[in-house]
Amino acid sequence: MTLATAKSFEKILANANLPALPQSAIHVLQVSQDPDAGPVEYAIPIETDPGLTGQVLRFVNSSYFGFSREISSVRLAITLVGVKTIKNFVLWSAVFSLMPSPKCGPFDLRTLWQDSLRRALFAREMGKLCQLKDSEELFAAALLQDMAVPLLAKEDPDLYTRLLTARKQGQRRLSTVEMACCGWNHAQAAAWIGRRWNLPERFVELIENHLMDVMTFRPNETDLGCAIVALSAALPPVSDAVWHEKPLFDAGYRKLFRQGFPEPQEVLATVDQAYAEIAPLLRITVPGRSLLEVYQGKASEEKATPDA
């Protein structure tokens, strides 16, 4: 398929029955548009959905937060962890539940979510280290940066079988192959979907720009949050045997975070620990190698962690 004959992502998705966000998630996003909204207002749409209520309470009572007593009230949960954390949990839980698992060559939804959760935790950690107010938004955007891929692969499996195979196990970025073949990439498609879902524009911007060149970052001119999400995209995919973008990641890390910041391996170890704590809540399995092991070049040893 050549650029001249390739379909646009709009045409691919136009005939799709694009899944709708659950009403509870839509209502939470509507509440988030009110800057004066607090735990009481956020709790109302959550408490009308028993399934979502259970998910939120399991999330807040997990070892990830480490509260000394059980939290049994949604309002108290929101008060303790903050409205942004709960809003983003509701958002990515909703999107997570909508993603299809198409039979499409090397595509694997399980590894996509493993990659996405690692990127999200990395983006949040760097946002916190940089003392950014929107570290939770960075988490959600990094988690959802590839959300268009399974939807596109479901609608055009032949195209995505070719595109994913042309990555050559990470020697080329999927976005590079998409642009060469189709003239667009999955970041643009994800932004289109996000706007269709009326997601907050900040999320959409972060997702749309997650393929930016981090090396062009200029303080006071470039959005640091966007740069952090973009750097997360250079983390090693679980499915690739070799981390081809490690030099790019290292160079980007040095560009963004200089004196006073921890070494990359320290951050990756923190991300690995957070991953182990939060992954079971999302029914995501632990990869065969941790990020730290990949960074250090250790060989793969498949962990015997069953699917939840």
CSV table of C-alpha atoms in Angstrom, one decimal:
chain,number,residue,atom,x,y,z
A,1,MET,CA,0.0,0.0,0.0
A,2,THR,CA,1.3,3.4,-1.0
A,3,LEU,CA,0.6,6.8,0.5
A,4,ALA,CA,-1.5,7.6,-2.5
A,5,THR,CA,-3.9,4.7,-1.9
A,6,ALA,CA,-3.9,4.5,1.9
A,7,LYS,CA,-7.1,5.3,3.7
A,8,SER,CA,-7.2,8.1,6.2
A,9,PHE,CA,-7.8,7.2,9.8
A,10,GLU,CA,-11.0,9.1,9.6
A,11,LYS,CA,-12.2,6.8,6.9
A,12,ILE,CA,-11.1,3.7,8.7
A,13,LEU,CA,-12.9,4.7,11.9
A,14,ALA,CA,-15.9,6.3,10.2
A,15,ASN,CA,-17.5,2.9,9.6
A,16,ALA,CA,-16.5,1.7,13.0
A,17,ASN,CA,-19.0,1.4,15.8
A,18,LEU,CA,-16.8,3.7,17.9
A,19,PRO,CA,-17.5,2.6,21.5
A,20,ALA,CA,-19.1,5.3,23.8
A,21,LEU,CA,-17.7,6.1,27.2
A,22,PRO,CA,-19.8,4.9,30.1
A,23,GLN,CA,-22.3,7.5,31.3
A,24,SER,CA,-20.7,7.5,34.8
A,25,ALA,CA,-17.3,8.5,33.2
A,26,ILE,CA,-19.0,11.2,31.1
A,27,HIS,CA,-20.6,12.6,34.2
A,28,VAL,CA,-17.3,12.7,36.1
A,29,LEU,CA,-15.7,14.5,33.2
A,30,GLN,CA,-18.6,17.0,33.2
A,31,VAL,CA,-18.1,17.6,36.9
A,32,SER,CA,-14.3,18.2,36.2
A,33,GLN,CA,-15.2,21.2,34.1
A,34,ASP,CA,-16.3,23.0,37.3
A,35,PRO,CA,-13.2,24.3,39.1
A,36,ASP,CA,-15.1,24.5,42.3
A,37,ALA,CA,-16.3,20.9,42.3
A,38,GLY,CA,-15.1,18.8,45.3
A,39,PRO,CA,-15.4,15.3,46.7
A,40,VAL,CA,-19.2,15.6,47.1
A,41,GLU,CA,-19.8,16.5,43.5
A,42,TYR,CA,-17.4,13.9,42.1
A,43,ALA,CA,-18.9,11.2,44.4
A,44,ILE,CA,-22.4,11.5,43.0
A,45,PRO,CA,-21.9,10.0,39.5
A,46,ILE,CA,-19.5,7.4,40.9
A,47,GLU,CA,-21.9,6.2,43.5
A,48,THR,CA,-24.6,5.7,40.9
A,49,ASP,CA,-22.5,3.0,39.3
A,50,PRO,CA,-21.9,0.1,41.7
A,51,GLY,CA,-19.2,-1.4,39.5
A,52,LEU,CA,-17.3,1.8,39.3
A,53,THR,CA,-17.7,2.4,43.1
A,54,GLY,CA,-16.1,-1.0,43.7
A,55,GLN,CA,-13.2,-0.3,41.4
A,56,VAL,CA,-12.5,3.1,43.0
A,57,LEU,CA,-12.6,1.7,46.5
A,58,ARG,CA,-10.3,-1.2,45.5
A,59,PHE,CA,-7.9,1.3,43.9
A,60,VAL,CA,-7.8,3.5,46.9
A,61,ASN,CA,-7.4,0.6,49.4
A,62,SER,CA,-4.5,-0.9,47.4
A,63,SER,CA,-1.0,-1.1,48.6
A,64,TYR,CA,-0.2,1.7,46.1
A,65,PHE,CA,-1.6,4.3,48.5
A,66,GLY,CA,-0.8,2.4,51.7
A,67,PHE,CA,-3.5,3.7,54.0
A,68,SER,CA,-3.5,2.2,57.5
A,69,ARG,CA,-7.3,1.6,57.6
A,70,GLU,CA,-9.8,0.5,55.0
A,71,ILE,CA,-11.6,3.3,53.1
A,72,SER,CA,-15.3,2.4,52.6
A,73,SER,CA,-16.7,5.7,51.4
A,74,VAL,CA,-16.2,7.1,47.9
A,75,ARG,CA,-16.3,10.7,49.2
A,76,LEU,CA,-13.6,9.9,51.8
A,77,ALA,CA,-11.6,8.2,49.1
A,78,ILE,CA,-11.7,11.3,46.9
A,79,THR,CA,-10.8,13.5,49.8
A,80,LEU,CA,-7.8,11.4,50.6
A,81,VAL,CA,-6.3,10.9,47.2
A,82,GLY,CA,-7.6,14.0,45.4
A,83,VAL,CA,-10.2,14.7,42.7
A,84,LYS,CA,-7.6,14.6,39.9
A,85,THR,CA,-6.4,11.1,40.8
A,86,ILE,CA,-10.0,9.8,40.9
A,87,LYS,CA,-11.0,11.6,37.8
A,88,ASN,CA,-8.2,10.1,35.9
A,89,PHE,CA,-8.8,6.6,37.4
A,90,VAL,CA,-12.3,6.8,36.2
A,91,LEU,CA,-11.2,8.0,32.7
A,92,TRP,CA,-8.6,5.3,32.0
A,93,SER,CA,-10.7,2.6,33.6
A,94,ALA,CA,-13.5,3.5,31.1
A,95,VAL,CA,-11.2,3.6,28.1
A,96,PHE,CA,-9.5,0.4,29.2
A,97,SER,CA,-12.8,-1.4,29.3
A,98,LEU,CA,-13.6,-0.3,25.7
A,99,MET,CA,-10.5,-1.5,23.9
A,100,PRO,CA,-10.9,-4.4,21.6
A,101,SER,CA,-8.4,-7.2,21.2
A,102,PRO,CA,-8.2,-7.7,17.4
A,103,LYS,CA,-6.6,-10.7,15.8
A,104,CYS,CA,-4.0,-8.7,13.8
A,105,GLY,CA,-0.6,-10.2,13.2
A,106,PRO,CA,1.9,-9.4,16.0
A,107,PHE,CA,-0.7,-7.2,17.9
A,108,ASP,CA,-1.1,-8.1,21.5
A,109,LEU,CA,-3.5,-6.1,23.7
A,110,ARG,CA,-1.9,-7.5,26.9
A,111,THR,CA,1.6,-6.1,26.0
A,112,LEU,CA,0.1,-2.8,24.9
A,113,TRP,CA,-1.4,-2.3,28.3
A,114,GLN,CA,1.8,-3.4,30.0
A,115,ASP,CA,3.7,-0.8,27.9
A,116,SER,CA,1.1,1.9,28.6
A,117,LEU,CA,1.0,1.4,32.3
A,118,ARG,CA,4.8,1.7,32.5
A,119,ARG,CA,4.8,4.9,30.5
A,120,ALA,CA,2.0,6.3,32.6
A,121,LEU,CA,3.9,5.6,35.9
A,122,PHE,CA,7.1,7.0,34.4
A,123,ALA,CA,5.3,10.2,33.3
A,124,ARG,CA,3.7,10.7,36.7
A,125,GLU,CA,7.0,10.1,38.5
A,126,MET,CA,8.8,12.7,36.4
A,127,GLY,CA,6.0,15.1,36.7
A,128,LYS,CA,6.2,14.8,40.5
A,129,LEU,CA,10.0,15.2,40.5
A,130,CYS,CA,9.6,18.4,38.3
A,131,GLN,CA,6.8,19.6,40.8
A,132,LEU,CA,4.3,19.9,38.0
A,133,LYS,CA,0.7,20.4,39.1
A,134,ASP,CA,-0.6,18.2,36.3
A,135,SER,CA,1.4,15.0,37.1
A,136,GLU,CA,-1.9,13.0,37.2
A,137,GLU,CA,-2.9,14.3,33.7
A,138,LEU,CA,0.5,13.2,32.5
A,139,PHE,CA,-0.2,9.7,33.9
A,140,ALA,CA,-3.6,9.5,32.1
A,141,ALA,CA,-2.3,10.8,28.8
A,142,ALA,CA,0.7,8.5,28.8
A,143,LEU,CA,-1.5,5.6,29.6
A,144,LEU,CA,-3.9,6.4,26.7
A,145,GLN,CA,-1.3,7.6,24.2
A,146,ASP,CA,-1.7,4.4,22.1
A,147,MET,CA,-5.5,3.9,22.6
A,148,ALA,CA,-6.2,4.3,18.8
A,149,VAL,CA,-4.0,1.3,17.8
A,150,PRO,CA,-6.4,-1.5,18.9
A,151,LEU,CA,-9.4,0.4,17.4
A,152,LEU,CA,-7.5,0.9,14.1
A,153,ALA,CA,-6.2,-2.6,14.0
A,154,LYS,CA,-9.7,-4.0,14.6
A,155,GLU,CA,-11.1,-2.0,11.7
A,156,ASP,CA,-8.3,-2.6,9.2
A,157,PRO,CA,-6.4,-5.7,10.4
A,158,ASP,CA,-4.6,-6.2,7.1
A,159,LEU,CA,-3.1,-2.7,7.2
A,160,TYR,CA,-2.0,-3.0,10.8
A,161,THR,CA,-0.6,-6.5,10.3
A,162,ARG,CA,1.7,-4.9,7.6
A,163,LEU,CA,2.5,-1.8,9.7
A,164,LEU,CA,3.3,-3.7,12.9
A,165,THR,CA,5.4,-6.2,11.0
A,166,ALA,CA,7.3,-3.3,9.4
A,167,ARG,CA,8.4,-2.1,12.8
A,168,LYS,CA,10.9,-4.9,12.7
A,169,GLN,CA,10.8,-5.6,16.5
A,170,GLY,CA,11.3,-1.9,17.3
A,171,GLN,CA,14.0,-1.0,14.8
A,172,ARG,CA,11.4,1.5,13.4
A,173,ARG,CA,8.7,3.3,15.3
A,174,LEU,CA,5.2,2.4,14.5
A,175,SER,CA,4.5,6.1,13.9
A,176,THR,CA,7.3,6.3,11.4
A,177,VAL,CA,5.9,3.3,9.5
A,178,GLU,CA,2.4,4.8,9.6
A,179,MET,CA,3.6,8.2,8.3
A,180,ALA,CA,5.5,6.5,5.5
A,181,CYS,CA,2.6,4.3,4.4
A,182,CYS,CA,-0.5,6.3,5.3
A,183,GLY,CA,0.6,9.9,5.9
A,184,TRP,CA,-0.8,10.0,9.4
A,185,ASN,CA,0.0,8.3,12.7
A,186,HIS,CA,-1.9,6.8,15.7
A,187,ALA,CA,-1.3,9.9,17.8
A,188,GLN,CA,-3.4,12.0,15.4
A,189,ALA,CA,-6.1,9.2,15.4
A,190,ALA,CA,-6.1,9.1,19.2
A,191,ALA,CA,-6.6,12.9,19.4
A,192,TRP,CA,-9.5,12.6,16.9
A,193,ILE,CA,-11.1,9.9,19.1
A,194,GLY,CA,-10.5,11.9,22.2
A,195,ARG,CA,-12.3,14.9,20.8
A,196,ARG,CA,-15.1,12.7,19.7
A,197,TRP,CA,-15.4,11.5,23.3
A,198,ASN,CA,-15.2,15.1,24.5
A,199,LEU,CA,-12.2,14.4,26.7
A,200,PRO,CA,-10.5,17.4,28.3
A,201,GLU,CA,-8.5,19.3,25.8
A,202,ARG,CA,-5.4,19.0,27.9
A,203,PHE,CA,-5.5,15.2,27.7
A,204,VAL,CA,-6.0,15.4,23.9
A,205,GLU,CA,-3.0,17.7,23.5
A,206,LEU,CA,-0.7,15.5,25.5
A,207,ILE,CA,-1.8,12.4,23.6
A,208,GLU,CA,-1.6,14.2,20.2
A,209,ASN,CA,2.0,15.4,21.0
A,210,HIS,CA,3.4,12.3,22.5
A,211,LEU,CA,5.6,11.7,19.4
A,212,MET,CA,7.3,15.1,19.6
A,213,ASP,CA,11.1,15.1,19.4
A,214,VAL,CA,12.3,15.6,23.0
A,215,MET,CA,15.6,16.9,21.8
A,216,THR,CA,13.9,20.0,20.5
A,217,PHE,CA,12.8,20.9,24.0
A,218,ARG,CA,13.5,24.5,25.0
A,219,PRO,CA,12.7,25.7,28.6
A,220,ASN,CA,10.0,28.4,28.7
A,221,GLU,CA,9.1,27.7,25.1
A,222,THR,CA,8.1,24.0,25.1
A,223,ASP,CA,5.5,22.3,27.3
A,224,LEU,CA,7.5,20.2,29.8
A,225,GLY,CA,4.5,18.0,30.4
A,226,CYS,CA,4.3,17.2,26.7
A,227,ALA,CA,8.0,16.5,26.6
A,228,ILE,CA,7.7,14.1,29.6
A,229,VAL,CA,4.9,12.1,27.9
A,230,ALA,CA,6.9,12.0,24.7
A,231,LEU,CA,9.9,10.7,26.6
A,232,SER,CA,7.7,8.0,28.1
A,233,ALA,CA,7.0,6.8,24.5
A,234,ALA,CA,10.7,5.9,24.2
A,235,LEU,CA,10.5,3.3,27.0
A,236,PRO,CA,11.1,-0.3,25.8
A,237,PRO,CA,8.1,-2.2,24.4
A,238,VAL,CA,7.6,-5.5,26.2
A,239,SER,CA,7.3,-7.3,22.9
A,240,ASP,CA,10.7,-6.2,21.6
A,241,ALA,CA,13.8,-8.2,22.5
A,242,VAL,CA,16.1,-5.2,22.1
A,243,TRP,CA,15.6,-1.7,23.4
A,244,HIS,CA,16.5,0.1,20.2
A,245,GLU,CA,15.6,3.6,21.5
A,246,LYS,CA,17.7,3.4,24.7
A,247,PRO,CA,20.2,6.0,23.3
A,248,LEU,CA,17.2,8.3,22.4
A,249,PHE,CA,15.8,7.8,25.9
A,250,ASP,CA,19.1,8.5,27.6
A,251,ALA,CA,19.7,11.6,25.5
A,252,GLY,CA,16.2,12.9,26.1
A,253,TYR,CA,16.4,12.2,29.8
A,254,ARG,CA,19.7,14.3,30.0
A,255,LYS,CA,18.1,17.0,28.0
A,256,LEU,CA,15.1,17.4,30.2
A,257,PHE,CA,16.5,16.5,33.7
A,258,ARG,CA,19.9,17.6,34.6
A,259,GLN,CA,21.6,18.5,37.9
A,260,GLY,CA,19.7,17.5,41.0
A,261,PHE,CA,17.6,14.7,39.3
A,262,PRO,CA,18.0,11.0,40.0
A,263,GLU,CA,19.8,8.8,37.5
A,264,PRO,CA,17.5,7.1,35.0
A,265,GLN,CA,17.9,3.7,36.6
A,266,GLU,CA,16.7,5.1,40.0
A,267,VAL,CA,13.5,6.4,38.3
A,268,LEU,CA,13.0,3.1,36.5
A,269,ALA,CA,13.3,1.1,39.7
A,270,THR,CA,10.6,3.3,41.3
A,271,VAL,CA,8.4,2.8,38.3
A,272,ASP,CA,8.9,-1.0,38.5
A,273,GLN,CA,7.9,-1.0,42.2
A,274,ALA,CA,4.7,1.1,41.5
A,275,TYR,CA,3.9,-1.2,38.5
A,276,ALA,CA,4.0,-4.3,40.8
A,277,GLU,CA,1.6,-2.6,43.2
A,278,ILE,CA,-1.0,-1.2,40.7
A,279,ALA,CA,-1.0,-3.7,37.9
A,280,PRO,CA,-3.1,-6.3,39.7
A,281,LEU,CA,-5.9,-3.8,40.1
A,282,LEU,CA,-6.0,-3.4,36.3
A,283,ARG,CA,-5.6,-7.1,35.7
A,284,ILE,CA,-2.3,-6.4,33.9
A,285,THR,CA,0.4,-9.0,34.2
A,286,VAL,CA,4.1,-8.4,35.1
A,287,PRO,CA,6.5,-8.5,32.1
A,288,GLY,CA,9.3,-11.0,31.9
A,289,ARG,CA,11.9,-8.2,32.5
A,290,SER,CA,11.5,-5.1,34.6
A,291,LEU,CA,12.4,-1.7,33.2
A,292,LEU,CA,15.6,-1.7,35.3
A,293,GLU,CA,16.6,-5.1,34.0
A,294,VAL,CA,16.1,-3.9,30.4
A,295,TYR,CA,18.0,-0.7,31.1
A,296,GLN,CA,20.9,-2.8,32.5
A,297,GLY,CA,20.8,-5.2,29.6
A,298,LYS,CA,19.8,-8.3,31.5
A,299,ALA,CA,18.4,-11.3,29.6
A,300,SER,CA,14.7,-12.1,29.7
A,301,GLU,CA,13.4,-14.4,32.4
A,302,GLU,CA,9.6,-15.0,32.0
A,303,LYS,CA,7.9,-14.5,35.4
A,304,ALA,CA,5.3,-17.0,36.4
A,305,THR,CA,2.6,-14.4,37.0
A,306,PRO,CA,-0.8,-15.7,35.7
A,307,ASP,CA,-3.4,-13.5,34.1
A,308,ALA,CA,-5.7,-12.0,36.6
